[in-house]
Coordinates of C-alpha atoms in Angstrom, one line a residue:
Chain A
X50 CA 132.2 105.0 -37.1
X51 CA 135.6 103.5 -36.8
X52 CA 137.1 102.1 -33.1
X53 CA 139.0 104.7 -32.1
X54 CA 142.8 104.1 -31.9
X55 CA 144.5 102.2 -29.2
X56 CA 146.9 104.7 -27.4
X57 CA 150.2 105.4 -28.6
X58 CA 148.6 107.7 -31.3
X59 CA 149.4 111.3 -30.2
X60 CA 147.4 113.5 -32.2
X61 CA 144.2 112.2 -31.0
X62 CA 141.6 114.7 -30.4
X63 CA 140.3 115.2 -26.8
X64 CA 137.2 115.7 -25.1
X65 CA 137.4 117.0 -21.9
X66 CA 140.6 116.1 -21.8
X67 CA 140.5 112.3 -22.4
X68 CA 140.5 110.6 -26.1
X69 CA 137.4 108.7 -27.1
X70 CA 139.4 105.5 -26.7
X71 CA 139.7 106.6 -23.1
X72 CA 136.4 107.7 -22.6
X73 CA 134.6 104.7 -24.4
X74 CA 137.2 102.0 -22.4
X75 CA 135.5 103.6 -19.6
X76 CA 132.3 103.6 -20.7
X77 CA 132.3 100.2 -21.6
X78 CA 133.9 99.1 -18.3
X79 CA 131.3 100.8 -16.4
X80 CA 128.9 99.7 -17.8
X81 CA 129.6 96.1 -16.2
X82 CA 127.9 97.7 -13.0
X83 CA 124.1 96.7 -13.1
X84 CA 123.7 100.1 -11.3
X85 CA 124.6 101.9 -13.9
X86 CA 122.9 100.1 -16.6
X87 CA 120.1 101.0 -14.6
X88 CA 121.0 104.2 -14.6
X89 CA 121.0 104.7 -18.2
X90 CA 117.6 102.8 -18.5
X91 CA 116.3 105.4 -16.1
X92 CA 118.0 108.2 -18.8
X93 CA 115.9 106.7 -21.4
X94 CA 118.7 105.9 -22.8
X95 CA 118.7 102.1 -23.3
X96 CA 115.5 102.6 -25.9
X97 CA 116.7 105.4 -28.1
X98 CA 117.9 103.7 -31.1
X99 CA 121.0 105.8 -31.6
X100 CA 122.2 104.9 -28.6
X101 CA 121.2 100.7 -29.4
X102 CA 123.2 101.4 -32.4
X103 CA 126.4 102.9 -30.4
X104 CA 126.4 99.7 -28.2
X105 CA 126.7 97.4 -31.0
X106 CA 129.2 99.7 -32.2
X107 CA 130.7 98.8 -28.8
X108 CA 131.6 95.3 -29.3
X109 CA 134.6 96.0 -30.6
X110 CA 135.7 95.8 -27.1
X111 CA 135.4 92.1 -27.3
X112 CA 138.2 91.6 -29.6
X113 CA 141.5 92.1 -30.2
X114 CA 143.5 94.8 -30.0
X115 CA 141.2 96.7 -27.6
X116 CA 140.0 93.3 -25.6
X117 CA 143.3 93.6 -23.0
X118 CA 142.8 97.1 -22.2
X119 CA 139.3 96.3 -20.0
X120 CA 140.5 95.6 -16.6
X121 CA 137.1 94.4 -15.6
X122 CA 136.4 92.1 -18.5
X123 CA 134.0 89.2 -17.2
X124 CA 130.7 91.8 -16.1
X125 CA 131.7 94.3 -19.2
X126 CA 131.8 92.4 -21.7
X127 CA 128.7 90.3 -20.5
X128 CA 126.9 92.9 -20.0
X129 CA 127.7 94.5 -23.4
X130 CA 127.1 90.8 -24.9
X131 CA 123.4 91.0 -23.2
X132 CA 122.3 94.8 -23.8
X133 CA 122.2 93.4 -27.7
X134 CA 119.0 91.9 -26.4
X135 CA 115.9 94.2 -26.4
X136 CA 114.8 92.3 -23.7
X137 CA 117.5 93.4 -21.4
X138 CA 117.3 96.2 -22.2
X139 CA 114.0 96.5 -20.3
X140 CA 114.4 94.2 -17.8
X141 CA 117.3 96.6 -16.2
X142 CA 114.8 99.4 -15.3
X143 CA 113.4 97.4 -12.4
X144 CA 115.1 97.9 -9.4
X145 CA 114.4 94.2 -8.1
X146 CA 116.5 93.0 -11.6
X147 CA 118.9 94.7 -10.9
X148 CA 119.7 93.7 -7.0
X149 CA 119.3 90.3 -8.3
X150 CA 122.1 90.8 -11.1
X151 CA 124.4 92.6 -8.3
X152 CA 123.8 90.0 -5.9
X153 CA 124.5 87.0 -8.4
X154 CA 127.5 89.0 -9.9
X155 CA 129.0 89.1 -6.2
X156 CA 128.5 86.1 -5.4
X157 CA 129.8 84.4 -8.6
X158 CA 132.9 86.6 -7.7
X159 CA 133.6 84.7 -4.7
X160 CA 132.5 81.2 -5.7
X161 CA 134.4 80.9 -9.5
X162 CA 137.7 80.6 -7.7
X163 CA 136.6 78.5 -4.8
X164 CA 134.9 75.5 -7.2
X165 CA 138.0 75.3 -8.5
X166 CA 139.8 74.9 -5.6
X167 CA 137.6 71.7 -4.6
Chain B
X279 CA 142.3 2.6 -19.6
X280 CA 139.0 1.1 -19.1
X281 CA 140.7 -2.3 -20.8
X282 CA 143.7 -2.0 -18.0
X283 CA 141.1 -1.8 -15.4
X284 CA 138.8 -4.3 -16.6
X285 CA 141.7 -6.9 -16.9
X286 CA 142.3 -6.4 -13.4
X287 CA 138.8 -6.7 -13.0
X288 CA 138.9 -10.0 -14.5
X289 CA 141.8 -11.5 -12.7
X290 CA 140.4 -10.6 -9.4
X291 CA 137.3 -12.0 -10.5
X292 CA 138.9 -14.9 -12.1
X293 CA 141.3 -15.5 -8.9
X294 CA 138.1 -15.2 -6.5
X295 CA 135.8 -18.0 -8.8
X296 CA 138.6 -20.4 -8.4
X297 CA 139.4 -19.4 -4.5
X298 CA 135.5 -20.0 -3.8
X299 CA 135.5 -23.0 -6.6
X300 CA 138.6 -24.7 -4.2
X301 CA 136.8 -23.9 -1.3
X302 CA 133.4 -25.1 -2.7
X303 CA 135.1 -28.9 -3.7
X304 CA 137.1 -28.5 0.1
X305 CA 140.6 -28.2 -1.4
X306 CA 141.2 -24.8 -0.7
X307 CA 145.0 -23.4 -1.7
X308 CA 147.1 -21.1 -0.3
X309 CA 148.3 -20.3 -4.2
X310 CA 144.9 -19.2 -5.3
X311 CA 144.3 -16.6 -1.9
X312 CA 147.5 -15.5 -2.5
X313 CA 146.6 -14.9 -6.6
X314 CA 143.6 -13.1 -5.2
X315 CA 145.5 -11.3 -2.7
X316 CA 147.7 -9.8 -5.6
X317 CA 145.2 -9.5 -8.2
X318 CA 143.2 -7.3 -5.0
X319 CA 146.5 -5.4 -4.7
X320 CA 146.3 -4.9 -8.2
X321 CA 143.1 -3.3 -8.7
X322 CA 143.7 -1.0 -5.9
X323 CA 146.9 0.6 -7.6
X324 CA 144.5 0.1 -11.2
X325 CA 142.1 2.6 -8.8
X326 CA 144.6 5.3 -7.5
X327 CA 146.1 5.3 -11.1
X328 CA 142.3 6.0 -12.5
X329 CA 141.7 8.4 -9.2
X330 CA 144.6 10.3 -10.8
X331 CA 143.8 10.3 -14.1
X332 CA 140.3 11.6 -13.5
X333 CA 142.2 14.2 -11.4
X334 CA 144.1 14.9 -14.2
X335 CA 141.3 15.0 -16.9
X336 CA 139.3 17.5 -14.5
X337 CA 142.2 19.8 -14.6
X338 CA 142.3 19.2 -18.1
X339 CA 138.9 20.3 -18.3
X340 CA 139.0 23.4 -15.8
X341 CA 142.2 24.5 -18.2
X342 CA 140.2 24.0 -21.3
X343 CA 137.4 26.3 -19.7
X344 CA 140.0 28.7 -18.7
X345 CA 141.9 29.1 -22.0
X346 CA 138.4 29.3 -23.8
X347 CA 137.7 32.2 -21.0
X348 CA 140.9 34.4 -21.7
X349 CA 140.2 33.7 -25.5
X350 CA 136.7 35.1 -25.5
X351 CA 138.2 38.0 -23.2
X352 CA 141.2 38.4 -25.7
X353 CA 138.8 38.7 -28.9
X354 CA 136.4 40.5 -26.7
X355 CA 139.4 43.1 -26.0
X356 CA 140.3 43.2 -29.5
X357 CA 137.2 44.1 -30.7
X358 CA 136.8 46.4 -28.3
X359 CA 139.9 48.1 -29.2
X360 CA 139.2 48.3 -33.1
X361 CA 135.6 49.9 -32.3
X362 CA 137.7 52.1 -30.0
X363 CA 139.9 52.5 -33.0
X364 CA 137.4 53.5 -35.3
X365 CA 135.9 55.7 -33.1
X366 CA 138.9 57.2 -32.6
X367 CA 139.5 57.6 -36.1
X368 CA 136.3 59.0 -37.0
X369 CA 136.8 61.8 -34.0
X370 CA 139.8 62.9 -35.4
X371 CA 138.6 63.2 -38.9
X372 CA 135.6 65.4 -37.5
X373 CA 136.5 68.7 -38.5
X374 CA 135.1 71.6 -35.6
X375 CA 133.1 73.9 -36.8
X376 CA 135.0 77.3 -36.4
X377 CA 133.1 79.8 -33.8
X378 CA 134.2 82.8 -34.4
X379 CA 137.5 84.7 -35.6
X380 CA 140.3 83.0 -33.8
X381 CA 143.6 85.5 -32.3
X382 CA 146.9 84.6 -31.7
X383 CA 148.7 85.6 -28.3
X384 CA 151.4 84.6 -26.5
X385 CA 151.3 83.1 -23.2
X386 CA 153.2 85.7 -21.4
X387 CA 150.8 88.4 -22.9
X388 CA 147.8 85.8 -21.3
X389 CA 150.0 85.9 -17.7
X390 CA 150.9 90.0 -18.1
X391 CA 146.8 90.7 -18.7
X392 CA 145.9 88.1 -15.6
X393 CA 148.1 89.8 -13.4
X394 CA 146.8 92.9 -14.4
X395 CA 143.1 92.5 -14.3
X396 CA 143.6 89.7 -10.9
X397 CA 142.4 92.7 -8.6
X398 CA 139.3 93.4 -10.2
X399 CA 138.5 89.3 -11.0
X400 CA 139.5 88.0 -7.3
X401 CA 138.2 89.1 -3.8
X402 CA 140.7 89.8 -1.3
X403 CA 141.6 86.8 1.5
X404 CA 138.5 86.8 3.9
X405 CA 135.9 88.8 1.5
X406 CA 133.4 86.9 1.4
X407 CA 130.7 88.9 0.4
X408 CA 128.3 87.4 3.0
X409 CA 128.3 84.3 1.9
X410 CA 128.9 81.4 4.0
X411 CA 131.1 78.4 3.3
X412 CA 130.7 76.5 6.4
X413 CA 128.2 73.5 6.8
X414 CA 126.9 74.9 9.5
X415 CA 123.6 77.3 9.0
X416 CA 123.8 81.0 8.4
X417 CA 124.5 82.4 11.8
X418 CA 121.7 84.2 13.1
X419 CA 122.9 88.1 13.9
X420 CA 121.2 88.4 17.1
X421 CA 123.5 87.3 19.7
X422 CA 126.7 89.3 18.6
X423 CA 124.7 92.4 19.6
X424 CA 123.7 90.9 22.5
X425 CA 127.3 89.8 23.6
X426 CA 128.7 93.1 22.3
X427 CA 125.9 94.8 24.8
X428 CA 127.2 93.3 28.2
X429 CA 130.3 95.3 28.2
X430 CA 133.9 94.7 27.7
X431 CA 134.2 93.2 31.1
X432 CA 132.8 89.8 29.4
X433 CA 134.3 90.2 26.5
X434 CA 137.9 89.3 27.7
X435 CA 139.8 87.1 24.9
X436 CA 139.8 84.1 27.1
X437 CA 135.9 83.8 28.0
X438 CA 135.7 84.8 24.1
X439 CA 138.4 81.7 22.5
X440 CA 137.2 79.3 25.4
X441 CA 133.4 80.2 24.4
X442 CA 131.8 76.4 24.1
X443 CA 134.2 74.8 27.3
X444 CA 132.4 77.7 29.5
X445 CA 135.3 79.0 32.1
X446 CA 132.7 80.5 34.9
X447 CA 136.1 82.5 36.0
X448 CA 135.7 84.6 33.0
X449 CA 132.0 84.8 33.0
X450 CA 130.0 87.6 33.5
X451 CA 129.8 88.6 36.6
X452 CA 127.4 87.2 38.5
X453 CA 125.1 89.5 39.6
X454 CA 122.6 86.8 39.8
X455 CA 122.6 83.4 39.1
X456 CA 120.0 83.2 36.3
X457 CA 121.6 85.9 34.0
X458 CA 124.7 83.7 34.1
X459 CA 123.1 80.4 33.1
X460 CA 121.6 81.9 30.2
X461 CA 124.5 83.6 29.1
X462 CA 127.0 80.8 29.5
X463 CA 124.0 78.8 27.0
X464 CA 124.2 81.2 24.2
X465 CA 128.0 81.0 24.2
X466 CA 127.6 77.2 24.2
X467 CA 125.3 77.5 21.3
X468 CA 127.3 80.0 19.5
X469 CA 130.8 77.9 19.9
X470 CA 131.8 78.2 16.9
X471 CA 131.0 81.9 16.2
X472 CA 133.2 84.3 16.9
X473 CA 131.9 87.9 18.5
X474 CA 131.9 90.8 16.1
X475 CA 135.1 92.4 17.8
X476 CA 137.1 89.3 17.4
X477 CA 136.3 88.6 13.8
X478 CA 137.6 92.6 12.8
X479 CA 140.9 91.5 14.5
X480 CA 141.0 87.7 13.0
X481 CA 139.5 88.6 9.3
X482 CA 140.2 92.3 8.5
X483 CA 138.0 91.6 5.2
X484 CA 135.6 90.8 7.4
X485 CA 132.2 92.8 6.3
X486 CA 133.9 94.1 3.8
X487 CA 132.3 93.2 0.1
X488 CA 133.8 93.0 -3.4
X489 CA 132.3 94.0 -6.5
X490 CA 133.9 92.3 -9.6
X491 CA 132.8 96.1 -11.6
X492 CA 133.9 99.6 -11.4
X493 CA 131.4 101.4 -8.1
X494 CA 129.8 104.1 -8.1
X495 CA 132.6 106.4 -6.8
X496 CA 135.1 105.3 -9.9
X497 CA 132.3 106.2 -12.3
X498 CA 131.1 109.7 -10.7
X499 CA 135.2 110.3 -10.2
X500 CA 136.1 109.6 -14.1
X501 CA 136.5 110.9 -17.3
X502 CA 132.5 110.5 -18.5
X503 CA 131.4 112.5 -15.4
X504 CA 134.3 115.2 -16.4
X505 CA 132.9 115.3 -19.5
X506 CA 129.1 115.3 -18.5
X507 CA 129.7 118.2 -16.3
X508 CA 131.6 120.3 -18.8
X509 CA 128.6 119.6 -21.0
X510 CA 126.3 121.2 -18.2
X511 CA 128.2 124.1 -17.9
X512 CA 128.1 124.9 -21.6
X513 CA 131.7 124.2 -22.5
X514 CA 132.1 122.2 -25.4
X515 CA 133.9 119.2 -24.4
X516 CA 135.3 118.7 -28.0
X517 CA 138.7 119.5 -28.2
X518 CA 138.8 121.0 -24.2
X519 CA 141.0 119.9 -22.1
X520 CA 140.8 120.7 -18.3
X521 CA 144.5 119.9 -17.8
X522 CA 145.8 122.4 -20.8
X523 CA 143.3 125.2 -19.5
X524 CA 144.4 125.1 -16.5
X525 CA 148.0 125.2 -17.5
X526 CA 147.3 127.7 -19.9
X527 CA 145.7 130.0 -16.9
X528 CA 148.4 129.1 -14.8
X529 CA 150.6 130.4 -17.6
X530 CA 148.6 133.7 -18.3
X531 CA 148.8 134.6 -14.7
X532 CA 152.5 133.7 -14.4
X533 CA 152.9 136.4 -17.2
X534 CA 150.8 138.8 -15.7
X535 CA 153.0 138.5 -12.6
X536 CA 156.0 138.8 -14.1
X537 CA 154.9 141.3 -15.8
X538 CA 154.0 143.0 -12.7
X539 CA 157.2 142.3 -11.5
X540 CA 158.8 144.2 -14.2
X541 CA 156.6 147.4 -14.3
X542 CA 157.5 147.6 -10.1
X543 CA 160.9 146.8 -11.0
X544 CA 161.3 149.5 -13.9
X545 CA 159.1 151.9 -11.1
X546 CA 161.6 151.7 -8.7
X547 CA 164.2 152.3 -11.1
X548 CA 163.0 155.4 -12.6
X549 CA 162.3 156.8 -9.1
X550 CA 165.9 155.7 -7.8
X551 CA 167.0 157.5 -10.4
X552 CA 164.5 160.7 -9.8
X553 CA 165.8 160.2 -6.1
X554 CA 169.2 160.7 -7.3
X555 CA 168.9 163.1 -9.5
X556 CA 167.2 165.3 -6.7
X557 CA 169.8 164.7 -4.6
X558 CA 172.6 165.8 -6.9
X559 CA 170.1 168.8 -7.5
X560 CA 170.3 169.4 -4.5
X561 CA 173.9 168.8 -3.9
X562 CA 174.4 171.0 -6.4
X563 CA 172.5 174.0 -5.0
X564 CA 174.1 173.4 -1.9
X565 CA 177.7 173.6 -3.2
X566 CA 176.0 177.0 -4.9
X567 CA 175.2 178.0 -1.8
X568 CA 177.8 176.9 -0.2
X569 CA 180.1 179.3 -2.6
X570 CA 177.6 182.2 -2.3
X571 CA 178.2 182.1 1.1
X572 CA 181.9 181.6 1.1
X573 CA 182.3 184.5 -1.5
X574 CA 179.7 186.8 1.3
X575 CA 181.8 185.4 4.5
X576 CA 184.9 186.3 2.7
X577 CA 183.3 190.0 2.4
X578 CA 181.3 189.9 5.8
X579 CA 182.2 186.9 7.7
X580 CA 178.7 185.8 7.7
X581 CA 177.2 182.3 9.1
X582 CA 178.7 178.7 9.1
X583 CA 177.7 176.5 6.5
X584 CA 176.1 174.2 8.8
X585 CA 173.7 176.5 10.5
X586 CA 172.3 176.7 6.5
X587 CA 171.4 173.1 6.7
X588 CA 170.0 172.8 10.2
X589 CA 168.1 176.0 9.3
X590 CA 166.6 173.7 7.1
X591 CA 166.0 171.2 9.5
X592 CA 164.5 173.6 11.8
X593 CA 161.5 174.9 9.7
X594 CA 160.3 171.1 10.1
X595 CA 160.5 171.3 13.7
X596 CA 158.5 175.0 12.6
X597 CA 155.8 172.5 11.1
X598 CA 155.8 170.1 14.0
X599 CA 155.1 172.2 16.3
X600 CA 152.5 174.1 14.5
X601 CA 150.6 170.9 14.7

């Protein structure tokens, strides 16, 4: 499957009202939340190989021209770039994984900017 | 200058044998003392002369060292700067390894993207997200509740800003003498900790966390849970759009009120029209009438017309009444 068009195209078909490129910027974005990783995990989704396939097909956030339109880039794409690994994959269905991921994604948030600063 | 001093040497030498020689064979002379006396003099300027020339060779020496100093230091630097140079030279003709697919961008597309995507990268001034940057230890969470539960009364600003200097004035109220010891200590511990109140009014972020990823609430509120829940109520999402349906309804039920509109409106029309057309009917059989009765009160000189139409009138008070 192609990447989907970057918006200006018109004639796009919809789904529910939003065009894939809208629905799979979302997607991707979302999935930068370790919460909703889980979430899929918990859907089974994370081991059906279709859906393995679709997230490599993903990575074509991660470059240009669709890499400036993720307004959350660090987690997304991260966590795109680590749900290639299998073991990932499985780690995100425990509940203690992913409080750890959340709590070192929060506080990497605040410190980044502040190491700089000193 | 060994030979200059040894000459001198000599003489003095020379002029003392013959002083002691004269004085040995009792004919000492004034001459010869005075020959020593010079010949003594002699030597001595021989001996600041050689003083000066040692002087001089030592410095000699100490320059010698010194220029053989800032010549090993000179080569040393040169060769350090042609194995700098060579290193140099061999970094630049290292060729990197390419990583990946390199893209071009400009830097005002880099700034327009950081300012775009700054409020989901950066935490607002004051978030913290818990974590604390001071030296001092995590503050324990104990005593804000415990200030917070004496009442406002000891929570005036003052007793609050002035916590570690301890102003009894704006201490608790004594009700006894124990209670206010003990409360005045865990200010003085807590010095640098402001109560819970105060830190809402100094840090509004205060509490408040910041997650670097769309929550919960974006994702439930967006397009995939749009999508999902069309899906679960057996629309086919493909080529649906929520916003066209419902302008499409909006539409259909505009027309069917206009068309309302126009069926009432073409109603009332067609019985305005009815309406009129029984009133001319009726204005017609009145003016029959009304000629009937002309041409019979011409014969007989019968009824006014008037007394026809409240006639009229006057059954309906018939059916009134009947009531």
């Amino acid at each position: 499957m192609e990447p989907p068009a970057p918006p200006g195209a018109s004639n796009e078909p919809k789904y529910g009202g939003y065009t894939r490129f809208e629905l799979e910027l979302e997607l991707v974005q979302a999935m930068g939340n370790p919460q909703y990783l889980n979430h899929l995990a918990s859907r089974k989704l994370l081991s059906n190989p279709s859906f393995i396939a679709y997230l490599d097909y993903l990575q074509y956030w991660s470059r240009p021209p669709y890499i400036k339109y993720l307004t959350y880039p660090g987690p997304a794409l991260k966590n795109l770039q680590l749900l290639q690994q299998e073991k990932f994959r499985q780690d995100i269905i425990s509940p203690d994984f992913v409080q750890a991921l959340t709590v070192e994604g929060m506080r990497a948030t605040v410190e980044w900017h502040r190491e700089n600063q000193t | 200058m060994d030979k200059h001093l040894d000459a001198r040497f000599e003489r003095v030498e020379k002029a003392l044998t013959t002083l002691i020689d004269s004085i040995a064979k009792y004919n000492p002379s004034e001459k010869l003392a005075d020959d020593l006396i010079t010949a003594d003099k002699d030597l001595l300027t021989s001996l600041r002369s050689l003083e000066h020339h040692q002087n001089n060779a030592a410095r000699i020496e100490a320059l010698r060292q010194e220029t053989a100093a800032l010549d090993a230091q000179t080569k040393d630097i040169i060769g350090t700067l042609w194995s700098i140079r060579k290193e140099v030279k061999n970094t630049t003709t290292t060729s990197y390894p390419s990583t990946g697919p390199k893209y071009q961008f400009t830097t005002s597309d880099l700034l327009s993207y950081a300012r775009r995507i700054s409020r989901n990268t950066l935490p607002p001034p004051g978030v913290t997200n818990g974590l604390d940057f001071g030296a001092s230890p995590p503050p324990t969470e104990l005593p804000a509740p415990d200030e917070a539960g004496r009442g406002s009364a000891t929570q005036t600003p003052n007793a609050s800003f002035n916590g570690g200097v301890g102003t009894p004035g704006a201490a608790p109220t004594p009700s006894a003498n124990g209670e206010v010891l003990a409360s005045q200590a865990t200010v003085t511990s807590q010095a640098t900790e402001l109560p819970m109140q105060l830190k809402q009014v100094v840090n509004p972020g205060e509490g408040s966390v910041f997650y670097a990823w769309p929550i919960e609430g974006d994702v439930r509120g967006g397009g995939l849970a749009g999508y999902q829940q069309l899906f679960d109520s057996g629309i086919d999402p493909k080529g649906y759009d929520p916003e066209e349906e419902e302008r499409r309804k909006k539409e259909e039920e505009q027309a069917k009120k206009e068309a309302e509109e126009r069926a009432r409106l073409e109603r009332e029309e067609a019985d305005r029209r009815m309406r009129e057309e029984q009133a001319r009917m009726a204005r017609e059989r009145e003016r029959d009438r009304q000629l009937e009765a002309e041409r019979r009160g011409s014969v007989a000189g019968g009824p006014k017309p008037t007394n026809q139409q409240f006639s009229f009138l006057g059954m309906d008070d018939d059916d009134d009444d009947d009531e």
